[in-house]
Amino acid sequence: MTSDHLSSDHLLDRARRLGQLFRSDDVRAEDRGDADGADALWPVEADFSLAAATDWLNSRPLTGADLRGRVVLVDFWTHTCINWLRQLPYVRTWADAYRDAGLVVIGVHSPEFSFEHGADGVRRAAEARSIGYPIAVDDSFGVWRSFHNHFWPALYLVDATGRLRHHVFGEGGYEETETVLRQLLTEAGAGDLGPYPVPVEAHGVEAPADWDSLRSAETYLGYDRTTGFASPGGVVADRPRTYSAPDRLRLGHWALAGAWTVAREAAVSHEPGGRLTVRFSARDLHLVATPGRQGTPVRFRLLLDGRPPGADAGLDVGADGSGTVAEGRLHQLVRRSGAVDTATAEVEFPDPGAEVYAVTFG
């Protein structure tokens, strides 16, 4: 094997891992321009404005004027994003630990998928994740555009004078972010800030990814952004079709079997017995899914390499592989407890109506 081949493999592996760090919104992405950096200002009701929020949770509407004199951490999120879920324990811990020192944390929920619009789903996600800090519901992406943001998740730190002093896109960089956060609080006159770093506990779906074994990248299941679709004949967009799965799948490929419509955002199952099959290499496998427009819970059964998952079942699956999609969210299907190698997951829906949006890994 040549050194060039080794170098290519290394770069490919690095690209896959970087791809898991954050989600980019290509459609809405904007050039940050000359305002990006430590000297960017946060004028009241102008750039970096919260005024375009369509609703607020855990707080009355906040403005730049309300926040002058406070250090502000703004966290852009969408509640099905696995990268945000793994970042959340840090943001939640900082909000609690530094509140009395003058830190204000504001979560800005800018929805990736259409079913994530509306305050009700955001409220359920906030309650499930014990989020008590203010949340700006940003269904129109007005706050997103005012920050010229590109990514989920994204953190912005604004000092007490209204200047943007630090930003980070995606997972990681937690020690650096907390260091800057403490520096800004000290500049604002805070006293004893307590131990550094603040201890963070992350469990369940919020636990860090197993980066050493992660070789699979997030895959969308709607035709707008999908890759690796392996059912014979390819995708027929926006029309019902009976699909079949090949006998074997390559790593990173997926297939449908049964009666489905592949739409822009999601694949929708029409009849009992629809199946989704994924070939992956990671400790964790997640599925973003909803029970469809009727809202009736949809049962599913997971097989891992042809068998019930047993001890490798994720939080939303029984050891026998049984589970239910009762609301639109990210469902953890697999968390492997032993050695991680390439595996095939098959999800069968005995009930019609499932809408599947993406598979993610950890």
Coordinates of N, CA, C and O in Angstrom, one line a residue, residues 255-322:
A255 N -31.1 1.6 2.2 CA -32.1 1.2 1.2 C -33.5 1.1 1.8 O -33.6 1.1 3.1
L256 N -34.5 1.1 1.0 CA -35.9 1.0 1.4 C -36.5 -0.3 0.8 O -36.0 -0.7 -0.2
A257 N -37.5 -0.9 1.5 CA -38.2 -2.0 0.9 C -39.7 -1.8 1.3 O -40.0 -1.3 2.4
G258 N -40.6 -2.1 0.4 CA -42.0 -1.8 0.6 C -42.5 -0.6 -0.1 O -41.7 0.0 -0.9
A259 N -43.7 -0.1 0.3 CA -44.3 1.0 -0.4 C -43.9 2.3 0.4 O -44.3 2.5 1.5
W260 N -43.2 3.2 -0.3 CA -42.7 4.4 0.2 C -42.9 5.6 -0.8 O -42.9 5.3 -2.0
T261 N -43.0 6.8 -0.3 CA -42.8 8.0 -1.1 C -41.5 8.7 -0.6 O -41.5 9.0 0.6
V262 N -40.6 8.9 -1.4 CA -39.4 9.7 -1.0 C -39.6 11.1 -1.4 O -39.7 11.5 -2.6
A263 N -39.8 12.0 -0.4 CA -40.1 13.4 -0.5 C -38.8 14.2 -0.3 O -37.7 13.6 -0.1
R264 N -38.9 15.5 -0.4 CA -37.7 16.4 -0.3 C -37.0 16.2 1.0 O -35.8 16.0 1.1
E265 N -37.8 16.1 2.2 CA -37.2 16.0 3.5 C -37.1 14.6 4.0 O -36.2 14.3 4.8
A266 N -38.0 13.8 3.6 CA -38.2 12.5 4.3 C -38.7 11.4 3.4 O -39.2 11.7 2.3
A267 N -38.5 10.2 3.8 CA -39.2 9.0 3.2 C -40.4 8.6 4.0 O -40.3 8.5 5.2
V268 N -41.5 8.4 3.4 CA -42.8 8.2 4.1 C -43.3 6.8 3.7 O -43.5 6.5 2.5
S269 N -43.5 6.0 4.7 CA -44.0 4.6 4.5 C -45.6 4.6 4.4 O -46.3 5.2 5.2
H270 N -46.1 3.9 3.4 CA -47.5 3.9 3.1 C -48.3 2.6 3.6 O -49.5 2.7 3.8
E271 N -47.6 1.5 3.7 CA -48.2 0.3 4.0 C -47.5 -0.5 5.1 O -46.3 -0.2 5.3
P272 N -48.2 -1.4 5.8 CA -47.5 -2.2 6.8 C -46.3 -2.9 6.2 O -46.4 -3.4 5.1
G273 N -45.2 -3.0 7.0 CA -44.1 -3.8 6.6 C -43.0 -3.0 5.9 O -42.0 -3.6 5.4
G274 N -43.1 -1.7 5.8 CA -42.0 -0.9 5.2 C -40.7 -1.1 6.0 O -40.8 -1.1 7.2
R275 N -39.6 -1.2 5.2 CA -38.3 -1.4 5.9 C -37.3 -0.4 5.5 O -37.2 0.0 4.3
L276 N -36.5 0.0 6.4 CA -35.3 0.9 6.2 C -34.1 0.1 6.6 O -34.0 -0.4 7.8
T277 N -33.1 0.0 5.8 CA -31.9 -0.8 6.1 C -30.7 0.1 5.9 O -30.6 0.9 4.9
V278 N -29.8 0.1 6.9 CA -28.6 1.0 6.9 C -27.3 0.1 7.2 O -27.4 -0.7 8.2
R279 N -26.3 0.4 6.5 CA -25.0 -0.3 6.8 C -24.1 0.8 7.4 O -23.9 1.9 6.8
F280 N -23.6 0.6 8.6 CA -22.9 1.6 9.3 C -21.7 1.1 10.2 O -21.7 -0.1 10.4
S281 N -20.9 2.0 10.6 CA -19.8 1.6 11.6 C -19.7 2.7 12.6 O -19.2 3.8 12.3
A282 N -20.3 2.5 13.8 CA -20.3 3.5 14.9 C -20.8 2.8 16.1 O -21.5 1.7 16.0
R283 N -20.6 3.3 17.2 CA -21.1 2.8 18.5 C -22.6 3.0 18.5 O -23.4 2.1 18.9
D284 N -23.1 4.2 18.1 CA -24.5 4.6 18.2 C -25.1 4.8 16.9 O -24.5 5.3 15.9
L285 N -26.4 4.5 16.8 CA -27.2 4.7 15.6 C -28.5 5.4 16.1 O -29.1 4.9 17.0
H286 N -28.8 6.6 15.4 CA -30.0 7.3 15.8 C -30.8 7.5 14.5 O -30.3 7.6 13.4
L287 N -32.2 7.6 14.7 CA -33.1 7.8 13.6 C -34.0 9.0 14.0 O -34.6 9.1 15.0
V288 N -33.9 10.0 13.1 CA -34.9 11.2 13.2 C -36.2 10.8 12.5 O -36.1 10.5 11.3
A289 N -37.3 10.7 13.2 CA -38.5 10.2 12.6 C -39.7 10.8 13.3 O -39.6 11.3 14.5
T290 N -40.8 10.9 12.6 CA -42.1 11.3 13.2 C -43.2 10.2 12.8 O -43.0 9.4 11.9
P291 N -44.3 10.3 13.6 CA -45.4 9.3 13.2 C -46.3 9.8 12.1 O -47.3 9.2 11.8
G292 N -45.9 10.9 11.4 CA -46.6 11.3 10.3 C -47.7 12.3 10.6 O -47.9 12.7 11.8
R293 N -48.4 12.8 9.6 CA -49.4 13.9 9.8 C -50.5 13.5 10.7 O -51.1 14.3 11.3
Q294 N -50.9 12.2 10.7 CA -52.0 11.8 11.5 C -51.7 11.8 13.0 O -52.6 11.9 13.9
G295 N -50.4 11.7 13.3 CA -50.0 11.7 14.7 C -50.2 10.4 15.5 O -49.9 10.4 16.7
T296 N -50.7 9.4 14.8 CA -50.9 8.1 15.4 C -49.5 7.4 15.6 O -48.7 7.3 14.7
P297 N -49.2 7.0 16.8 CA -47.9 6.3 17.1 C -47.7 5.1 16.1 O -48.6 4.4 15.8
V298 N -46.5 5.0 15.6 CA -46.1 4.0 14.7 C -45.1 3.0 15.3 O -44.0 3.5 15.8
R299 N -45.4 1.8 15.4 CA -44.5 0.8 15.9 C -43.3 0.5 15.0 O -43.5 0.6 13.7
F300 N -42.2 0.1 15.5 CA -41.1 -0.4 14.7 C -40.4 -1.6 15.4 O -40.6 -1.8 16.6
R301 N -39.7 -2.3 14.6 CA -38.8 -3.5 15.1 C -37.5 -3.4 14.5 O -37.3 -3.3 13.3
L302 N -36.5 -3.4 15.3 CA -35.1 -3.2 14.9 C -34.4 -4.6 15.0 O -34.5 -5.3 16.0
L303 N -33.6 -4.9 13.9 CA -32.7 -6.0 13.9 C -31.3 -5.5 13.6 O -31.1 -4.7 12.7
L304 N -30.4 -6.0 14.3 CA -29.0 -5.7 14.1 C -28.2 -6.9 13.6 O -28.1 -7.9 14.4
D305 N -27.8 -6.9 12.4 CA -27.2 -8.0 11.7 C -28.1 -9.2 11.8 O -27.7 -10.4 12.1
G306 N -29.4 -9.0 11.6 CA -30.4 -10.0 11.5 C -31.0 -10.5 12.8 O -31.8 -11.4 12.8
R307 N -30.5 -9.9 13.9 CA -31.0 -10.4 15.3 C -31.5 -9.2 16.1 O -31.0 -8.1 15.9
P308 N -32.3 -9.5 17.1 CA -32.7 -8.4 18.0 C -31.4 -7.9 18.7 O -30.4 -8.6 18.9
P309 N -31.4 -6.6 19.1 CA -30.2 -6.0 19.5 C -29.7 -6.4 20.9 O -28.5 -6.3 21.2
G310 N -30.6 -6.9 21.7 CA -30.2 -7.3 23.1 C -29.5 -6.2 23.8 O -30.1 -5.1 24.0
A311 N -28.3 -6.5 24.4 CA -27.6 -5.5 25.2 C -27.2 -4.3 24.4 O -26.8 -3.2 24.9
D312 N -27.2 -4.3 23.0 CA -26.8 -3.2 22.2 C -28.0 -2.3 21.8 O -27.9 -1.4 21.0
A313 N -29.2 -2.5 22.4 CA -30.3 -1.7 22.2 C -30.1 -0.3 22.7 O -29.5 -0.1 23.8
G314 N -30.5 0.7 21.9 CA -30.5 2.1 22.3 C -31.6 2.4 23.3 O -32.4 1.6 23.7
L315 N -31.6 3.7 23.7 CA -32.6 4.1 24.7 C -34.0 4.0 24.3 O -34.9 3.8 25.1
D316 N -34.3 4.0 23.0 CA -35.7 4.0 22.5 C -36.1 2.7 21.9 O -37.1 2.6 21.2
V317 N -35.3 1.6 22.3 CA -35.6 0.3 21.7 C -35.5 -0.7 22.9 O -34.6 -0.7 23.7
G318 N -36.4 -1.7 22.9 CA -36.3 -2.8 23.8 C -35.2 -3.8 23.4 O -34.8 -3.8 22.2
A319 N -34.8 -4.7 24.3 CA -33.8 -5.7 23.9 C -34.3 -6.6 22.8 O -33.5 -7.1 22.0
D320 N -35.6 -6.7 22.7 CA -36.2 -7.5 21.6 C -36.3 -6.7 20.3 O -36.7 -7.3 19.3
G321 N -35.8 -5.5 20.3 CA -35.9 -4.7 19.1 C -37.1 -3.9 18.9 O -37.3 -3.1 17.9
S322 N -38.1 -3.9 19.8 CA -39.3 -3.2 19.7 C -39.2 -1.8 20.1 O -38.5 -1.4 21.0

